Amino acid sequence: MGRYAFGVDVGGTSVKMGLFDETGTILDKWEIPTRKENKGASVLPDVARSLLAKMAEKGIQEKDLVGIGVGAPGPVDDEGTLVSGAVNIGWEPFNIPKAMHAYINVPIKAANDANAAAYGEMWQGGGKGFNSIVAVTLGTGVGGGIIINGELLAGATGAGGEIGHMHMVDDETESCNCGNRGCMEQYASATGIARLARRRLEKDDEPSVLREGKVSAKTVFDGVKAGDKVAVEIAEEFGEYLGKGLAMIASVLNPEAFIISGGVSKAGEILFSFIEPPFHKYVFRHCGNAKFVLATLGNDAGIYGAAGLVLR
Amino acid sequence: MGRYAFGVDVGGTSVKMGLFDETGTILDKWEIPTRKENKGASVLPDVARSLLAKMAEKGIQEKDLVGIGVGAPGPVDDEGTLVSGAVNIGWEPFNIPKAMHAYINVPIKAANDANAAAYGEMWQGGGKGFNSIVAVTLGTGVGGGIIINGELLAGATGAGGEIGHMHMVDDETESCNCGNRGCMEQYASATGIARLARRRLEKDDEPSVLREGKVSAKTVFDGVKAGDKVAVEIAEEFGEYLGKGLAMIASVLNPEAFIISGGVSKAGEILFSFIEPPFHKYVFRHCGNAKFVLATLGNDAGIYGAAGLVLR
C-alpha cells in the first residue's frame, strides 16, 4: 500500500516537484530547469530521472507510491492526453501517463496546470472545505479551473475552465493573445489592469500617484490603499469587468466559491470590495451566495494539486 | 433485483409519469392534474397513489423497482432537496426523496425538471452518445441543464445550468422575470424573439410577412423559410445573442455538444445556421468543436431523465 505521492508541475522555465505523504502533507520540494530544445524531448526523461533520484535518496520504492500527478501547460483531457501540445515547451500532443510509464511503473494522472493548481487550492489551500469551486488566476493572463463535486472539469478537448477567454466586450478594438477580441483576460489580468490604467490616465490630467513611474496592477492597488482617487476608479472598472464575468459563470455553474490567486491577488481582501458589488448586481439571484476566498498555496498550488490527483 | 423504474415530471398543470424497463425503454406513460390548492399538499400523495395503482395494475412489487426519479420545477440540490420551493406549485422547500419514502420504499432521486430533461435527452434523446453536454431549452424562457462526464450539475444551491439568466447585455432597459436586466432569456426565448421582432418592425416600414397578424418565434422562422428579409434579420439578431451566449458557456465548460429543445427548436436545423456563425466568432478556439444537435424527446424528456437518474 502506497504511502507517498509525487506532484509535478511542468512550466516553461522550470519543473517544480513535490513529495507528499498520503495525508497531503508536503515532505520535500525542489525544481529542475525545463530543457526546451528538440521540442522538449528531454523534459519528461529529466523529470523521471529526478523523481527516481529522490526515491533512491529517501529509500522509497515503486510499491511505496500511491502515484504521480503531473500538471502540464496546455489542454489535457480526462485520459491525461495533452490534446494540442504545449507551445511554451514545444511539446506535440501525447498521452502523459503512458509516456511516464516508460520510466516509472506507478499510477500516473495528468491535468492542465491551471486545473491542477485549482485542485490543489481546493484540497489543501484557500478552498479547503469546499467541494464545487471555480479557481481564478489573475496573472499575466487570466487562468482558471473548475471543480464540481470534487472532480476536475477537464473539458471535452482539455480546455475546461479556461475562463480568461470568455467573451465579455463587443466593441474592444485590441486583440487578445488568443486571437479574439473582448476576452475577460483583456480587463482582469495584471496586463489588463495596466491597460485600463493607461486608458484612464490618458483620458484627462487629474493628479494621481500613478502618473509617477511605470503603471502596473501593483501600483494601481498600492494607489487604492493610499486613497488615490484615480487608482480607485481603475480598480472599480477592473472590478466591474471581473465581477460581471464571474457573475456570468456563477449563474451557469452555481459554485460554492471562487478562489482567487495569481499576482493580482497579492493586493489581498481589498480586491473583493471591488469584485463583489458588481458580482451581486449581475448574478442570477439563486446563485448569488458564492463565497470569494484568496488562494493560499502560491506557486506550490500546482504540485499540491498534481499530487492530489492521485491522493484525493 | 429491480427491473423497472418510474420517471415523474412534476409540472404546474399536470404531473407526467412513465414506466421504464431497466434498458430505458418506455413501457407506459400517463399524467394526472397538479392539484395546487393548500400549497400543493396533495401533489406528492396523488403521485404516490398513481404510481401504486400502476404497480398493482402491472403486477409490479417494490422489489421489482430499481427506483423512482422525480423532476421538480425549482432548484433541487444533490440530496434531492427542493432548496427554495417551487412557486408554480406552491411548494415550500423540502426533501423530495424523504417525503416520497413515506409512500413507497424504493430508492428515490430528485432533480430540477430542466436538469432532468437534459439528462433524458443525453441518455435516450438527441444527445445519445455524448457524455458532457449543455442542454438549452428555448421556450417561454430559456432553461438549461449541464451534464459533465455523465453527472448532472445540480449546483451548490440547486440552480446549476440555469443559463437563461446569464447576463449578456449592459444597456437593456426592460427587466427580466428574474429581476435583472440583460439576461440571455430576454433575447433567445420565444418571448425574446417576439420582442426582437417587434423592435425591428417598429424601426422602419420595410415590407414583411411579419406585419400581418401577431408576431411570434414561429412566424419569424416561418418568415425565414419563406425568404422574408426582415424575418432573416430578426433571426440573425437572435442567433447573434444565443450564439454569443453559448460561446461564453463553451469557453468555460468545453462541452462536447449543445442539445437544443423547446418550442423555438421546432424551427429545426435552420436554427443552427443562425447560431453557429456567431458561436464560432466568439468562442475560445480550443472549445470551438462543440456540436449542435436538436432534442428528440419533446415533452417526454423529463420523465426519461427522471427515470435515468435511477437507471443510468
CSV table of C-alpha atoms in Angstrom, one decimal, chain A residues 75 78 84 146 148-149 153-163 165-167 170 178 180 244 248-249 251-256 281-287 289, chain B residues 75 78 84 146 148-149 153-163 165-167 170 178 180 244 248-249 251-256 281-287 289:
chain,number,residue,atom,x,y,z
A,75,PRO,CA,-5.2,21.4,-22.6
A,78,ASP,CA,-9.6,13.1,-18.8
A,84,SER,CA,-3.0,20.2,-28.6
A,146,ILE,CA,-13.4,24.3,-12.3
A,148,ILE,CA,-17.6,20.1,-9.5
A,149,ASN,CA,-18.4,17.8,-6.6
A,153,LEU,CA,-13.7,19.6,-15.2
A,154,ALA,CA,-11.1,18.7,-17.9
A,155,GLY,CA,-13.4,19.6,-20.8
A,156,ALA,CA,-14.1,17.7,-24.0
A,157,THR,CA,-10.8,18.8,-25.5
A,158,GLY,CA,-8.9,19.6,-22.3
A,159,ALA,CA,-9.8,23.3,-22.3
A,160,GLY,CA,-12.3,23.2,-19.4
A,161,GLY,CA,-12.1,26.2,-17.0
A,162,GLU,CA,-10.2,28.5,-19.4
A,163,ILE,CA,-12.4,31.3,-18.1
A,165,HIS,CA,-11.1,33.7,-22.8
A,166,MET,CA,-14.8,34.0,-22.2
A,167,HIS,CA,-16.1,36.8,-24.4
A,170,ASP,CA,-18.3,43.5,-28.1
A,178,CYS,CA,-6.0,34.0,-28.3
A,180,ASN,CA,-10.4,37.0,-30.3
A,244,LYS,CA,-19.6,40.7,-14.1
A,248,MET,CA,-22.0,35.1,-15.6
A,249,ILE,CA,-20.0,32.0,-14.7
A,251,SER,CA,-25.3,32.0,-13.0
A,252,VAL,CA,-24.4,28.9,-15.1
A,253,LEU,CA,-22.4,26.8,-12.7
A,254,ASN,CA,-23.8,27.8,-9.2
A,255,PRO,CA,-20.5,27.1,-7.4
A,256,GLU,CA,-19.9,27.3,-3.7
A,281,LYS,CA,-25.5,43.3,-9.4
A,282,TYR,CA,-25.3,40.9,-12.3
A,283,VAL,CA,-25.6,37.4,-10.8
A,284,PHE,CA,-28.8,35.3,-11.0
A,285,ARG,CA,-30.2,35.6,-7.5
A,286,HIS,CA,-30.3,31.8,-6.9
A,287,CYS,CA,-26.5,31.7,-7.5
A,289,ASN,CA,-24.3,33.2,-2.3
B,75,PRO,CA,-33.8,24.4,-7.7
B,78,ASP,CA,-27.6,16.9,-4.9
B,84,SER,CA,-36.2,27.3,-2.4
B,146,ILE,CA,-25.4,20.8,-17.7
B,148,ILE,CA,-20.3,16.6,-17.1
B,149,ASN,CA,-19.0,13.1,-17.6
B,153,LEU,CA,-24.5,19.5,-12.3
B,154,ALA,CA,-27.1,20.4,-9.6
B,155,GLY,CA,-25.2,23.4,-8.3
B,156,ALA,CA,-24.4,24.5,-4.8
B,157,THR,CA,-28.0,25.7,-4.2
B,158,GLY,CA,-29.7,23.6,-6.9
B,159,ALA,CA,-29.5,26.3,-9.6
B,160,GLY,CA,-26.8,24.8,-11.8
B,161,GLY,CA,-27.5,25.1,-15.5
B,162,GLU,CA,-29.9,28.0,-15.3
B,163,ILE,CA,-28.2,29.5,-18.3
B,165,HIS,CA,-30.2,34.2,-16.6
B,166,MET,CA,-26.6,34.6,-17.6
B,167,HIS,CA,-26.1,38.4,-18.0
B,170,ASP,CA,-25.5,46.0,-20.2
B,178,CYS,CA,-35.7,37.3,-12.5
B,180,ASN,CA,-32.1,41.5,-13.5
B,244,LYS,CA,-22.5,34.5,-28.3
B,248,MET,CA,-19.3,32.2,-23.5
B,249,ILE,CA,-20.6,29.0,-21.9
B,251,SER,CA,-15.3,28.8,-23.4
B,252,VAL,CA,-15.8,28.0,-19.7
B,253,LEU,CA,-17.1,24.4,-19.8
B,254,ASN,CA,-15.7,23.0,-23.1
B,255,PRO,CA,-18.7,20.6,-23.6
B,256,GLU,CA,-19.0,18.0,-26.4
B,281,LYS,CA,-16.8,34.1,-33.9
B,282,TYR,CA,-16.9,34.4,-30.1
B,283,VAL,CA,-15.8,31.0,-28.8
B,284,PHE,CA,-12.3,30.3,-27.4
B,285,ARG,CA,-10.7,28.4,-30.3
B,286,HIS,CA,-9.9,25.3,-28.1
B,287,CYS,CA,-13.6,25.0,-27.3
B,289,ASN,CA,-15.7,22.0,-31.8
